[in-house]
């Protein structure tokens, strides 16, 4: 993920947790905060030590960032997002992470265009 799309500062994380809204499923929690400006979306990823060891946590973080990197053009400007991985995410592969994140993002209504999977694309045409 490019630097301009990263949410890194502690105060930014705090603001999203305090003033943002959250949506969750079994694998992920998504916090959404509207900054009210026209700057690009910023995304932060958090994986607790309860989820697994460092290798597992970094693997989950990489998978989540890759999925979000591919969707960044579909996300609204002026929004901060924090994605928190829960323990079941440790056993997921890329496609399962993508599906789970698509579910959470659609529940939060932050994707401007629907994300079409390869299977759906092949079935429709």
Short mmCIF file of the N, C-alpha and C atoms (twelve columns), coordinates in Angstrom:
data_MODEL
# 
_entry.id   MODEL 
# 
loop_
_atom_site.group_PDB 
_atom_site.id 
_atom_site.type_symbol 
_atom_site.label_atom_id 
_atom_site.label_alt_id 
_atom_site.label_comp_id 
_atom_site.label_asym_id 
_atom_site.label_seq_id 
_atom_site.Cartn_x 
_atom_site.Cartn_y 
_atom_site.Cartn_z 
_atom_site.pdbx_PDB_model_num 
ATOM 1   N N  . UNK A 1   0.838   -1.180  0.000   1 
ATOM 2   C CA . UNK A 1   0.000   0.000   0.000   1 
ATOM 3   C C  . UNK A 1   0.883   1.244   0.000   1 
ATOM 4   N N  . UNK A 2   0.533   2.213   -0.798  1 
ATOM 5   C CA . UNK A 2   1.324   3.430   -0.876  1 
ATOM 6   C C  . UNK A 2   1.214   4.230   0.417   1 
ATOM 7   N N  . UNK A 3   2.224   5.029   0.669   1 
ATOM 8   C CA . UNK A 3   2.321   5.769   1.921   1 
ATOM 9   C C  . UNK A 3   1.131   6.695   2.165   1 
ATOM 10  N N  . UNK A 4   0.622   7.309   1.106   1 
ATOM 11  C CA . UNK A 4   -0.488  8.264   1.287   1 
ATOM 12  C C  . UNK A 4   -1.778  7.585   1.734   1 
ATOM 13  N N  . UNK A 5   -1.863  6.263   1.583   1 
ATOM 14  C CA . UNK A 5   -3.061  5.529   1.983   1 
ATOM 15  C C  . UNK A 5   -2.928  4.904   3.366   1 
ATOM 16  N N  . UNK A 6   -1.845  5.166   4.073   1 
ATOM 17  C CA . UNK A 6   -1.622  4.535   5.375   1 
ATOM 18  C C  . UNK A 6   -2.084  5.421   6.517   1 
ATOM 19  N N  . UNK A 7   -2.658  4.800   7.504   1 
ATOM 20  C CA . UNK A 7   -3.029  5.458   8.751   1 
ATOM 21  C C  . UNK A 7   -2.025  4.968   9.785   1 
ATOM 22  N N  . UNK A 8   -1.192  5.875   10.327  1 
ATOM 23  C CA . UNK A 8   -0.099  5.420   11.162  1 
ATOM 24  C C  . UNK A 8   -0.061  6.048   12.556  1 
ATOM 25  N N  . UNK A 9   -0.442  7.308   12.654  1 
ATOM 26  C CA . UNK A 9   -0.264  8.019   13.922  1 
ATOM 27  C C  . UNK A 9   -1.259  7.574   14.984  1 
ATOM 28  N N  . UNK A 10  -0.797  7.521   16.202  1 
ATOM 29  C CA . UNK A 10  -1.619  7.082   17.327  1 
ATOM 30  C C  . UNK A 10  -2.873  7.937   17.488  1 
ATOM 31  N N  . UNK A 11  -2.724  9.254   17.343  1 
ATOM 32  C CA . UNK A 11  -3.879  10.149  17.480  1 
ATOM 33  C C  . UNK A 11  -4.931  9.893   16.401  1 
ATOM 34  N N  . UNK A 12  -4.480  9.550   15.190  1 
ATOM 35  C CA . UNK A 12  -5.427  9.230   14.126  1 
ATOM 36  C C  . UNK A 12  -6.204  7.958   14.464  1 
ATOM 37  N N  . UNK A 13  -5.497  6.951   14.985  1 
ATOM 38  C CA . UNK A 13  -6.168  5.717   15.396  1 
ATOM 39  C C  . UNK A 13  -7.183  6.016   16.497  1 
ATOM 40  N N  . UNK A 14  -6.779  6.802   17.475  1 
ATOM 41  C CA . UNK A 14  -7.686  7.150   18.582  1 
ATOM 42  C C  . UNK A 14  -8.953  7.837   18.080  1 
ATOM 43  N N  . UNK A 15  -8.783  8.788   17.163  1 
ATOM 44  C CA . UNK A 15  -9.926  9.531   16.631  1 
ATOM 45  C C  . UNK A 15  -10.904 8.579   15.939  1 
ATOM 46  N N  . UNK A 16  -10.382 7.648   15.168  1 
ATOM 47  C CA . UNK A 16  -11.253 6.699   14.465  1 
ATOM 48  C C  . UNK A 16  -11.994 5.818   15.465  1 
ATOM 49  N N  . UNK A 17  -11.286 5.329   16.494  1 
ATOM 50  C CA . UNK A 17  -11.934 4.478   17.493  1 
ATOM 51  C C  . UNK A 17  -13.012 5.232   18.267  1 
ATOM 52  N N  . UNK A 18  -12.748 6.481   18.624  1 
ATOM 53  C CA . UNK A 18  -13.691 7.245   19.440  1 
ATOM 54  C C  . UNK A 18  -14.876 7.767   18.651  1 
ATOM 55  N N  . UNK A 19  -14.617 8.346   17.473  1 
ATOM 56  C CA . UNK A 19  -15.676 9.029   16.737  1 
ATOM 57  C C  . UNK A 19  -16.233 8.225   15.569  1 
ATOM 58  N N  . UNK A 20  -15.580 7.128   15.210  1 
ATOM 59  C CA . UNK A 20  -16.023 6.348   14.060  1 
ATOM 60  C C  . UNK A 20  -17.096 5.339   14.408  1 
ATOM 61  N N  . UNK A 21  -17.628 4.721   13.373  1 
ATOM 62  C CA . UNK A 21  -18.608 3.653   13.550  1 
ATOM 63  C C  . UNK A 21  -17.946 2.322   13.209  1 
ATOM 64  N N  . UNK A 22  -18.461 1.242   13.774  1 
ATOM 65  C CA . UNK A 22  -17.843 -0.057  13.530  1 
ATOM 66  C C  . UNK A 22  -18.840 -1.054  12.975  1 
ATOM 67  N N  . UNK A 23  -18.313 -1.957  12.172  1 
ATOM 68  C CA . UNK A 23  -19.063 -3.059  11.599  1 
ATOM 69  C C  . UNK A 23  -18.163 -4.276  11.731  1 
ATOM 70  N N  . UNK A 24  -18.750 -5.449  11.986  1 
ATOM 71  C CA . UNK A 24  -17.912 -6.623  12.211  1 
ATOM 72  C C  . UNK A 24  -18.535 -7.888  11.650  1 
ATOM 73  N N  . UNK A 25  -17.673 -8.860  11.398  1 
ATOM 74  C CA . UNK A 25  -18.095 -10.242 11.184  1 
ATOM 75  C C  . UNK A 25  -17.165 -11.104 12.037  1 
ATOM 76  N N  . UNK A 26  -17.153 -12.403 11.824  1 
ATOM 77  C CA . UNK A 26  -16.353 -13.275 12.694  1 
ATOM 78  C C  . UNK A 26  -14.852 -13.025 12.578  1 
ATOM 79  N N  . UNK A 27  -14.381 -12.624 11.408  1 
ATOM 80  C CA . UNK A 27  -12.945 -12.518 11.172  1 
ATOM 81  C C  . UNK A 27  -12.378 -11.107 11.321  1 
ATOM 82  N N  . UNK A 28  -13.183 -10.089 11.029  1 
ATOM 83  C CA . UNK A 28  -12.659 -8.721  11.014  1 
ATOM 84  C C  . UNK A 28  -13.637 -7.730  11.640  1 
ATOM 85  N N  . UNK A 29  -13.083 -6.655  12.184  1 
ATOM 86  C CA . UNK A 29  -13.854 -5.501  12.630  1 
ATOM 87  C C  . UNK A 29  -13.377 -4.324  11.792  1 
ATOM 88  N N  . UNK A 30  -14.306 -3.538  11.273  1 
ATOM 89  C CA . UNK A 30  -13.969 -2.378  10.457  1 
ATOM 90  C C  . UNK A 30  -14.498 -1.122  11.135  1 
ATOM 91  N N  . UNK A 31  -13.597 -0.196  11.446  1 
ATOM 92  C CA . UNK A 31  -13.986 1.113   11.975  1 
ATOM 93  C C  . UNK A 31  -13.900 2.116   10.830  1 
ATOM 94  N N  . UNK A 32  -14.922 2.955   10.709  1 
ATOM 95  C CA . UNK A 32  -14.992 3.950   9.640   1 
ATOM 96  C C  . UNK A 32  -15.189 5.321   10.262  1 
ATOM 97  N N  . UNK A 33  -14.352 6.279   9.843   1 
ATOM 98  C CA . UNK A 33  -14.468 7.661   10.317  1 
ATOM 99  C C  . UNK A 33  -14.392 8.588   9.116   1 
ATOM 100 N N  . UNK A 34  -15.390 9.435   8.947   1 
ATOM 101 C CA . UNK A 34  -15.417 10.398  7.847   1 
ATOM 102 C C  . UNK A 34  -14.726 11.686  8.290   1 
ATOM 103 N N  . UNK A 35  -13.597 11.999  7.670   1 
ATOM 104 C CA . UNK A 35  -12.842 13.207  8.006   1 
ATOM 105 C C  . UNK A 35  -13.495 14.458  7.439   1 
ATOM 106 N N  . UNK A 36  -14.308 14.303  6.410   1 
ATOM 107 C CA . UNK A 36  -15.012 15.446  5.840   1 
ATOM 108 C C  . UNK A 36  -14.165 16.287  4.905   1 
ATOM 109 N N  . UNK A 37  -13.083 15.734  4.364   1 
ATOM 110 C CA . UNK A 37  -12.280 16.460  3.386   1 
ATOM 111 C C  . UNK A 37  -12.162 15.608  2.125   1 
ATOM 112 N N  . UNK A 38  -11.373 16.056  1.170   1 
ATOM 113 C CA . UNK A 38  -11.281 15.354  -0.103  1 
ATOM 114 C C  . UNK A 38  -9.932  14.663  -0.289  1 
ATOM 115 N N  . UNK A 39  -9.232  14.405  0.818   1 
ATOM 116 C CA . UNK A 39  -7.953  13.698  0.736   1 
ATOM 117 C C  . UNK A 39  -8.211  12.215  0.512   1 
ATOM 118 N N  . UNK A 40  -7.201  11.466  0.048   1 
ATOM 119 C CA . UNK A 40  -7.411  10.029  -0.195  1 
ATOM 120 C C  . UNK A 40  -7.752  9.267   1.083   1 
ATOM 121 N N  . UNK A 41  -8.382  8.128   0.903   1 
ATOM 122 C CA . UNK A 41  -8.709  7.242   2.013   1 
ATOM 123 C C  . UNK A 41  -7.411  6.810   2.702   1 
ATOM 124 N N  . UNK A 42  -7.472  6.644   4.028   1 
ATOM 125 C CA . UNK A 42  -6.319  6.133   4.782   1 
ATOM 126 C C  . UNK A 42  -6.762  4.884   5.520   1 
ATOM 127 N N  . UNK A 43  -5.891  3.874   5.515   1 
ATOM 128 C CA . UNK A 43  -6.247  2.579   6.094   1 
ATOM 129 C C  . UNK A 43  -5.189  2.158   7.101   1 
ATOM 130 N N  . UNK A 44  -5.651  1.697   8.266   1 
ATOM 131 C CA . UNK A 44  -4.773  1.129   9.275   1 
ATOM 132 C C  . UNK A 44  -5.188  -0.306  9.536   1 
ATOM 133 N N  . UNK A 45  -4.209  -1.167  9.792   1 
ATOM 134 C CA . UNK A 45  -4.483  -2.574  10.058  1 
ATOM 135 C C  . UNK A 45  -3.916  -2.913  11.425  1 
ATOM 136 N N  . UNK A 46  -4.723  -3.589  12.239  1 
ATOM 137 C CA . UNK A 46  -4.295  -3.987  13.569  1 
ATOM 138 C C  . UNK A 46  -4.539  -5.482  13.753  1 
ATOM 139 N N  . UNK A 47  -3.493  -6.183  14.203  1 
ATOM 140 C CA . UNK A 47  -3.603  -7.616  14.469  1 
ATOM 141 C C  . UNK A 47  -3.030  -7.855  15.860  1 
ATOM 142 N N  . UNK A 48  -3.867  -8.283  16.780  1 
ATOM 143 C CA . UNK A 48  -3.481  -8.490  18.170  1 
ATOM 144 C C  . UNK A 48  -2.566  -9.694  18.338  1 
ATOM 145 N N  . UNK A 49  -1.815  -9.707  19.414  1 
ATOM 146 C CA . UNK A 49  -0.963  -10.856 19.728  1 
ATOM 147 C C  . UNK A 49  -1.785  -12.087 20.059  1 
ATOM 148 N N  . UNK A 50  -3.054  -11.901 20.400  1 
ATOM 149 C CA . UNK A 50  -3.944  -13.032 20.666  1 
ATOM 150 C C  . UNK A 50  -4.202  -13.860 19.402  1 
ATOM 151 N N  . UNK A 51  -4.026  -13.248 18.233  1 
ATOM 152 C CA . UNK A 51  -4.309  -13.914 16.968  1 
ATOM 153 C C  . UNK A 51  -3.251  -14.966 16.647  1 
ATOM 154 N N  . UNK A 52  -2.009  -14.712 17.008  1 
ATOM 155 C CA . UNK A 52  -0.950  -15.671 16.702  1 
ATOM 156 C C  . UNK A 52  0.417   -15.068 16.919  1 
ATOM 157 N N  . UNK A 53  1.435   -15.819 16.499  1 
ATOM 158 C CA . UNK A 53  2.796   -15.317 16.657  1 
ATOM 159 C C  . UNK A 53  3.089   -14.257 15.589  1 
ATOM 160 N N  . UNK A 54  4.290   -13.721 15.595  1 
ATOM 161 C CA . UNK A 54  4.638   -12.606 14.704  1 
ATOM 162 C C  . UNK A 54  4.500   -12.990 13.236  1 
ATOM 163 N N  . UNK A 55  4.881   -14.193 12.894  1 
ATOM 164 C CA . UNK A 55  4.780   -14.641 11.506  1 
ATOM 165 C C  . UNK A 55  3.325   -14.645 11.054  1 
ATOM 166 N N  . UNK A 56  2.456   -15.174 11.877  1 
ATOM 167 C CA . UNK A 56  1.018   -15.230 11.560  1 
ATOM 168 C C  . UNK A 56  0.432   -13.835 11.449  1 
ATOM 169 N N  . UNK A 57  0.762   -12.983 12.416  1 
ATOM 170 C CA . UNK A 57  0.218   -11.615 12.407  1 
ATOM 171 C C  . UNK A 57  0.675   -10.852 11.168  1 
ATOM 172 N N  . UNK A 58  1.944   -10.976 10.808  1 
ATOM 173 C CA . UNK A 58  2.450   -10.272 9.630   1 
ATOM 174 C C  . UNK A 58  1.837   -10.822 8.344   1 
ATOM 175 N N  . UNK A 59  1.586   -12.114 8.285   1 
ATOM 176 C CA . UNK A 59  0.943   -12.719 7.122   1 
ATOM 177 C C  . UNK A 59  -0.473  -12.163 6.948   1 
ATOM 178 N N  . UNK A 60  -1.222  -12.096 8.037   1 
ATOM 179 C CA . UNK A 60  -2.581  -11.538 7.977   1 
ATOM 180 C C  . UNK A 60  -2.520  -10.082 7.530   1 
ATOM 181 N N  . UNK A 61  -1.597  -9.327  8.106   1 
ATOM 182 C CA . UNK A 61  -1.456  -7.913  7.757   1 
ATOM 183 C C  . UNK A 61  -1.158  -7.747  6.264   1 
ATOM 184 N N  . UNK A 62  -0.269  -8.572  5.730   1 
ATOM 185 C CA . UNK A 62  0.062   -8.494  4.300   1 
ATOM 186 C C  . UNK A 62  -1.144  -8.834  3.426   1 
ATOM 187 N N  . UNK A 63  -1.886  -9.871  3.802   1 
ATOM 188 C CA . UNK A 63  -3.068  -10.253 3.023   1 
ATOM 189 C C  . UNK A 63  -4.111  -9.137  3.017   1 
ATOM 190 N N  . UNK A 64  -4.374  -8.576  4.184   1 
ATOM 191 C CA . UNK A 64  -5.373  -7.506  4.288   1 
ATOM 192 C C  . UNK A 64  -4.940  -6.294  3.466   1 
ATOM 193 N N  . UNK A 65  -3.676  -5.912  3.575   1 
ATOM 194 C CA . UNK A 65  -3.193  -4.749  2.827   1 
ATOM 195 C C  . UNK A 65  -3.263  -4.979  1.326   1 
ATOM 196 N N  . UNK A 66  -2.993  -6.194  0.878   1 
ATOM 197 C CA . UNK A 66  -3.064  -6.491  -0.549  1 
ATOM 198 C C  . UNK A 66  -4.500  -6.382  -1.058  1 
ATOM 199 N N  . UNK A 67  -5.452  -6.905  -0.310  1 
ATOM 200 C CA . UNK A 67  -6.857  -6.801  -0.710  1 
ATOM 201 C C  . UNK A 67  -7.276  -5.334  -0.777  1 
ATOM 202 N N  . UNK A 68  -6.947  -4.577  0.246   1 
ATOM 203 C CA . UNK A 68  -7.346  -3.160  0.286   1 
ATOM 204 C C  . UNK A 68  -6.631  -2.371  -0.811  1 
ATOM 205 N N  . UNK A 69  -5.380  -2.708  -1.099  1 
ATOM 206 C CA . UNK A 69  -4.633  -2.017  -2.159  1 
ATOM 207 C C  . UNK A 69  -5.353  -2.151  -3.501  1 
ATOM 208 N N  . UNK A 70  -5.922  -3.318  -3.754  1 
ATOM 209 C CA . UNK A 70  -6.637  -3.529  -5.013  1 
ATOM 210 C C  . UNK A 70  -7.978  -2.792  -5.054  1 
ATOM 211 N N  . UNK A 71  -8.536  -2.466  -3.889  1 
ATOM 212 C CA . UNK A 71  -9.836  -1.796  -3.823  1 
ATOM 213 C C  . UNK A 71  -9.734  -0.292  -3.598  1 
ATOM 214 N N  . UNK A 72  -8.536  0.255   -3.466  1 
ATOM 215 C CA . UNK A 72  -8.385  1.645   -3.019  1 
ATOM 216 C C  . UNK A 72  -9.094  2.635   -3.943  1 
ATOM 217 N N  . UNK A 73  -9.209  2.328   -5.232  1 
ATOM 218 C CA . UNK A 73  -9.898  3.239   -6.146  1 
ATOM 219 C C  . UNK A 73  -11.415 3.199   -5.971  1 
ATOM 220 N N  . UNK A 74  -11.917 2.176   -5.279  1 
ATOM 221 C CA . UNK A 74  -13.361 2.058   -5.027  1 
ATOM 222 C C  . UNK A 74  -13.769 2.635   -3.676  1 
ATOM 223 N N  . UNK A 75  -12.797 3.035   -2.874  1 
ATOM 224 C CA . UNK A 75  -13.083 3.561   -1.540  1 
ATOM 225 C C  . UNK A 75  -13.259 5.070   -1.601  1 
ATOM 226 N N  . UNK A 76  -14.129 5.621   -0.765  1 
ATOM 227 C CA . UNK A 76  -14.403 7.058   -0.817  1 
ATOM 228 C C  . UNK A 76  -13.240 7.889   -0.273  1 
ATOM 229 N N  . UNK A 77  -13.087 9.087   -0.796  1 
ATOM 230 C CA . UNK A 77  -12.075 10.018  -0.281  1 
ATOM 231 C C  . UNK A 77  -12.540 10.596  1.047   1 
ATOM 232 N N  . UNK A 78  -11.573 11.046  1.849   1 
ATOM 233 C CA . UNK A 78  -11.895 11.698  3.105   1 
ATOM 234 C C  . UNK A 78  -12.344 10.761  4.200   1 
ATOM 235 N N  . UNK A 79  -11.971 9.491   4.111   1 
ATOM 236 C CA . UNK A 79  -12.394 8.504   5.099   1 
ATOM 237 C C  . UNK A 79  -11.169 7.809   5.676   1 
ATOM 238 N N  . UNK A 80  -11.200 7.566   6.982   1 
ATOM 239 C CA . UNK A 80  -10.185 6.751   7.643   1 
ATOM 240 C C  . UNK A 80  -10.812 5.410   7.991   1 
ATOM 241 N N  . UNK A 81  -10.089 4.328   7.709   1 
ATOM 242 C CA . UNK A 81  -10.563 2.983   7.999   1 
ATOM 243 C C  . UNK A 81  -9.546  2.267   8.873   1 
ATOM 244 N N  . UNK A 82  -10.021 1.520   9.849   1 
ATOM 245 C CA . UNK A 82  -9.154  0.641   10.627  1 
ATOM 246 C C  . UNK A 82  -9.739  -0.754  10.538  1 
ATOM 247 N N  . UNK A 83  -8.895  -1.695  10.150  1 
ATOM 248 C CA . UNK A 83  -9.309  -3.093  10.044  1 
ATOM 249 C C  . UNK A 83  -8.612  -3.857  11.160  1 
ATOM 250 N N  . UNK A 84  -9.404  -4.497  12.005  1 
ATOM 251 C CA . UNK A 84  -8.858  -5.285  13.111  1 
ATOM 252 C C  . UNK A 84  -9.144  -6.758  12.814  1 
ATOM 253 N N  . UNK A 85  -8.082  -7.550  12.808  1 
ATOM 254 C CA . UNK A 85  -8.236  -8.982  12.544  1 
ATOM 255 C C  . UNK A 85  -8.551  -9.715  13.844  1 
ATOM 256 N N  . UNK A 86  -9.482  -10.643 13.764  1 
ATOM 257 C CA . UNK A 86  -9.818  -11.503 14.894  1 
ATOM 258 C C  . UNK A 86  -9.144  -12.868 14.693  1 
ATOM 259 N N  . UNK A 87  -9.166  -13.696 15.719  1 
ATOM 260 C CA . UNK A 87  -8.449  -14.977 15.702  1 
ATOM 261 C C  . UNK A 87  -8.780  -15.887 14.511  1 
ATOM 262 N N  . UNK A 88  -10.042 -16.013 14.072  1 
ATOM 263 C CA . UNK A 88  -10.310 -16.910 12.936  1 
ATOM 264 C C  . UNK A 88  -9.599  -16.505 11.644  1 
ATOM 265 N N  . UNK A 89  -9.164  -15.261 11.534  1 
ATOM 266 C CA . UNK A 89  -8.469  -14.805 10.331  1 
ATOM 267 C C  . UNK A 89  -7.119  -15.494 10.153  1 
ATOM 268 N N  . UNK A 90  -6.568  -16.041 11.212  1 
ATOM 269 C CA . UNK A 90  -5.257  -16.678 11.141  1 
ATOM 270 C C  . UNK A 90  -5.255  -17.904 10.242  1 
ATOM 271 N N  . UNK A 91  -6.401  -18.549 10.081  1 
ATOM 272 C CA . UNK A 91  -6.471  -19.782 9.298   1 
ATOM 273 C C  . UNK A 91  -6.969  -19.554 7.876   1 
ATOM 274 N N  . UNK A 92  -7.088  -18.304 7.470   1 
ATOM 275 C CA . UNK A 92  -7.667  -17.992 6.169   1 
ATOM 276 C C  . UNK A 92  -6.599  -17.797 5.099   1 
ATOM 277 N N  . UNK A 93  -6.963  -18.152 3.846   1 
ATOM 278 C CA . UNK A 93  -6.074  -17.853 2.726   1 
ATOM 279 C C  . UNK A 93  -6.512  -16.524 2.087   1 
ATOM 280 N N  . UNK A 94  -5.845  -16.151 1.007   1 
ATOM 281 C CA . UNK A 94  -6.099  -14.855 0.373   1 
ATOM 282 C C  . UNK A 94  -7.563  -14.701 -0.037  1 
ATOM 283 N N  . UNK A 95  -8.123  -15.712 -0.690  1 
ATOM 284 C CA . UNK A 95  -9.488  -15.599 -1.209  1 
ATOM 285 C C  . UNK A 95  -10.518 -15.526 -0.087  1 
ATOM 286 N N  . UNK A 96  -10.265 -16.220 1.001   1 
ATOM 287 C CA . UNK A 96  -11.170 -16.148 2.142   1 
ATOM 288 C C  . UNK A 96  -11.096 -14.777 2.802   1 
ATOM 289 N N  . UNK A 97  -9.888  -14.222 2.912   1 
ATOM 290 C CA . UNK A 97  -9.727  -12.873 3.469   1 
ATOM 291 C C  . UNK A 97  -10.467 -11.864 2.597   1 
ATOM 292 N N  . UNK A 98  -10.295 -11.993 1.294   1 
ATOM 293 C CA . UNK A 98  -10.957 -11.079 0.356   1 
ATOM 294 C C  . UNK A 98  -12.477 -11.151 0.498   1 
ATOM 295 N N  . UNK A 99  -13.014 -12.366 0.584   1 
ATOM 296 C CA . UNK A 99  -14.450 -12.547 0.718   1 
ATOM 297 C C  . UNK A 99  -14.964 -11.968 2.030   1 
ATOM 298 N N  . UNK A 100 -14.248 -12.217 3.108   1 
ATOM 299 C CA . UNK A 100 -14.655 -11.712 4.414   1 
ATOM 300 C C  . UNK A 100 -14.591 -10.184 4.464   1 
ATOM 301 N N  . UNK A 101 -13.530 -9.612  3.911   1 
ATOM 302 C CA . UNK A 101 -13.414 -8.152  3.883   1 
ATOM 303 C C  . UNK A 101 -14.482 -7.536  2.984   1 
ATOM 304 N N  . UNK A 102 -14.813 -8.193  1.868   1 
ATOM 305 C CA . UNK A 102 -15.873 -7.687  0.995   1 
ATOM 306 C C  . UNK A 102 -17.192 -7.626  1.771   1 
ATOM 307 N N  . UNK A 103 -17.446 -8.646  2.588   1 
ATOM 308 C CA . UNK A 103 -18.660 -8.683  3.402   1 
ATOM 309 C C  . UNK A 103 -18.696 -7.520  4.393   1 
ATOM 310 N N  . UNK A 104 -17.600 -7.303  5.104   1 
ATOM 311 C CA . UNK A 104 -17.551 -6.221  6.101   1 
ATOM 312 C C  . UNK A 104 -17.649 -4.855  5.427   1 
ATOM 313 N N  . UNK A 105 -16.927 -4.667  4.317   1 
ATOM 314 C CA . UNK A 105 -16.956 -3.374  3.622   1 
ATOM 315 C C  . UNK A 105 -18.339 -3.095  3.057   1 
ATOM 316 N N  . UNK A 106 -19.026 -4.121  2.563   1 
ATOM 317 C CA . UNK A 106 -20.364 -3.885  2.026   1 
ATOM 318 C C  . UNK A 106 -21.354 -3.578  3.147   1 
ATOM 319 N N  . UNK A 107 -21.198 -4.213  4.298   1 
ATOM 320 C CA . UNK A 107 -22.065 -3.896  5.433   1 
ATOM 321 C C  . UNK A 107 -21.850 -2.460  5.904   1 
ATOM 322 N N  . UNK A 108 -20.603 -1.979  5.813   1 
ATOM 323 C CA . UNK A 108 -20.301 -0.603  6.218   1 
ATOM 324 C C  . UNK A 108 -20.627 0.403   5.123   1 
ATOM 325 N N  . UNK A 109 -20.954 -0.105  3.929   1 
ATOM 326 C CA . UNK A 109 -21.299 0.742   2.781   1 
ATOM 327 C C  . UNK A 109 -20.175 1.704   2.413   1 
ATOM 328 N N  . UNK A 110 -18.947 1.199   2.350   1 
ATOM 329 C CA . UNK A 110 -17.819 2.051   1.966   1 
ATOM 330 C C  . UNK A 110 -17.294 1.755   0.573   1 
ATOM 331 N N  . UNK A 111 -17.728 0.675   -0.056  1 
ATOM 332 C CA . UNK A 111 -17.302 0.396   -1.426  1 
ATOM 333 C C  . UNK A 111 -18.249 1.087   -2.387  1 
ATOM 334 N N  . UNK A 112 -17.702 1.940   -3.267  1 
ATOM 335 C CA . UNK A 112 -18.556 2.687   -4.185  1 
ATOM 336 C C  . UNK A 112 -19.075 1.812   -5.311  1 
ATOM 337 N N  . UNK A 113 -18.255 0.860   -5.786  1 
ATOM 338 C CA . UNK A 113 -18.685 -0.064  -6.831  1 
ATOM 339 C C  . UNK A 113 -18.588 -1.471  -6.262  1 
ATOM 340 N N  . UNK A 114 -19.493 -2.351  -6.658  1 
ATOM 341 C CA . UNK A 114 -19.396 -3.721  -6.145  1 
ATOM 342 C C  . UNK A 114 -18.128 -4.408  -6.641  1 
ATOM 343 N N  . UNK A 115 -17.551 -5.226  -5.793  1 
ATOM 344 C CA . UNK A 115 -16.355 -5.969  -6.153  1 
ATOM 345 C C  . UNK A 115 -16.812 -7.278  -6.771  1 
ATOM 346 N N  . UNK A 116 -16.421 -7.521  -8.015  1 
ATOM 347 C CA . UNK A 116 -16.825 -8.723  -8.727  1 
ATOM 348 C C  . UNK A 116 -15.686 -9.727  -8.664  1 
ATOM 349 N N  . UNK A 117 -16.000 -10.947 -8.245  1 
ATOM 350 C CA . UNK A 117 -14.982 -11.992 -8.173  1 
ATOM 351 C C  . UNK A 117 -14.748 -12.591 -9.547  1 
ATOM 352 N N  . UNK A 118 -13.671 -13.357 -9.684  1 
ATOM 353 C CA . UNK A 118 -13.352 -13.998 -10.953 1 
ATOM 354 C C  . UNK A 118 -14.434 -15.002 -11.341 1 
ATOM 355 N N  . UNK A 119 -14.986 -15.729 -10.337 1 
ATOM 356 C CA . UNK A 119 -16.043 -16.709 -10.606 1 
ATOM 357 C C  . UNK A 119 -17.286 -16.009 -11.150 1 
ATOM 358 N N  . UNK A 120 -17.670 -14.897 -10.504 1 
ATOM 359 C CA . UNK A 120 -18.860 -14.158 -10.937 1 
ATOM 360 C C  . UNK A 120 -18.640 -13.571 -12.334 1 
ATOM 361 N N  . UNK A 121 -17.427 -13.105 -12.610 1 
ATOM 362 C CA . UNK A 121 -17.111 -12.513 -13.907 1 
ATOM 363 C C  . UNK A 121 -17.220 -13.580 -14.992 1 
ATOM 364 N N  . UNK A 122 -16.732 -14.798 -14.711 1 
ATOM 365 C CA . UNK A 122 -16.802 -15.884 -15.683 1 
ATOM 366 C C  . UNK A 122 -18.213 -16.371 -15.924 1 
ATOM 367 N N  . UNK A 123 -19.057 -16.356 -14.896 1 
ATOM 368 C CA . UNK A 123 -20.427 -16.835 -15.017 1 
ATOM 369 C C  . UNK A 123 -21.315 -15.870 -15.797 1 
ATOM 370 N N  . UNK A 124 -20.992 -14.588 -15.742 1 
ATOM 371 C CA . UNK A 124 -21.855 -13.593 -16.379 1 
ATOM 372 C C  . UNK A 124 -21.502 -13.353 -17.852 1 
ATOM 373 N N  . UNK A 125 -20.368 -13.810 -18.291 1 
ATOM 374 C CA . UNK A 125 -20.056 -13.497 -19.679 1 
ATOM 375 C C  . UNK A 125 -19.012 -14.298 -20.222 1 
# 
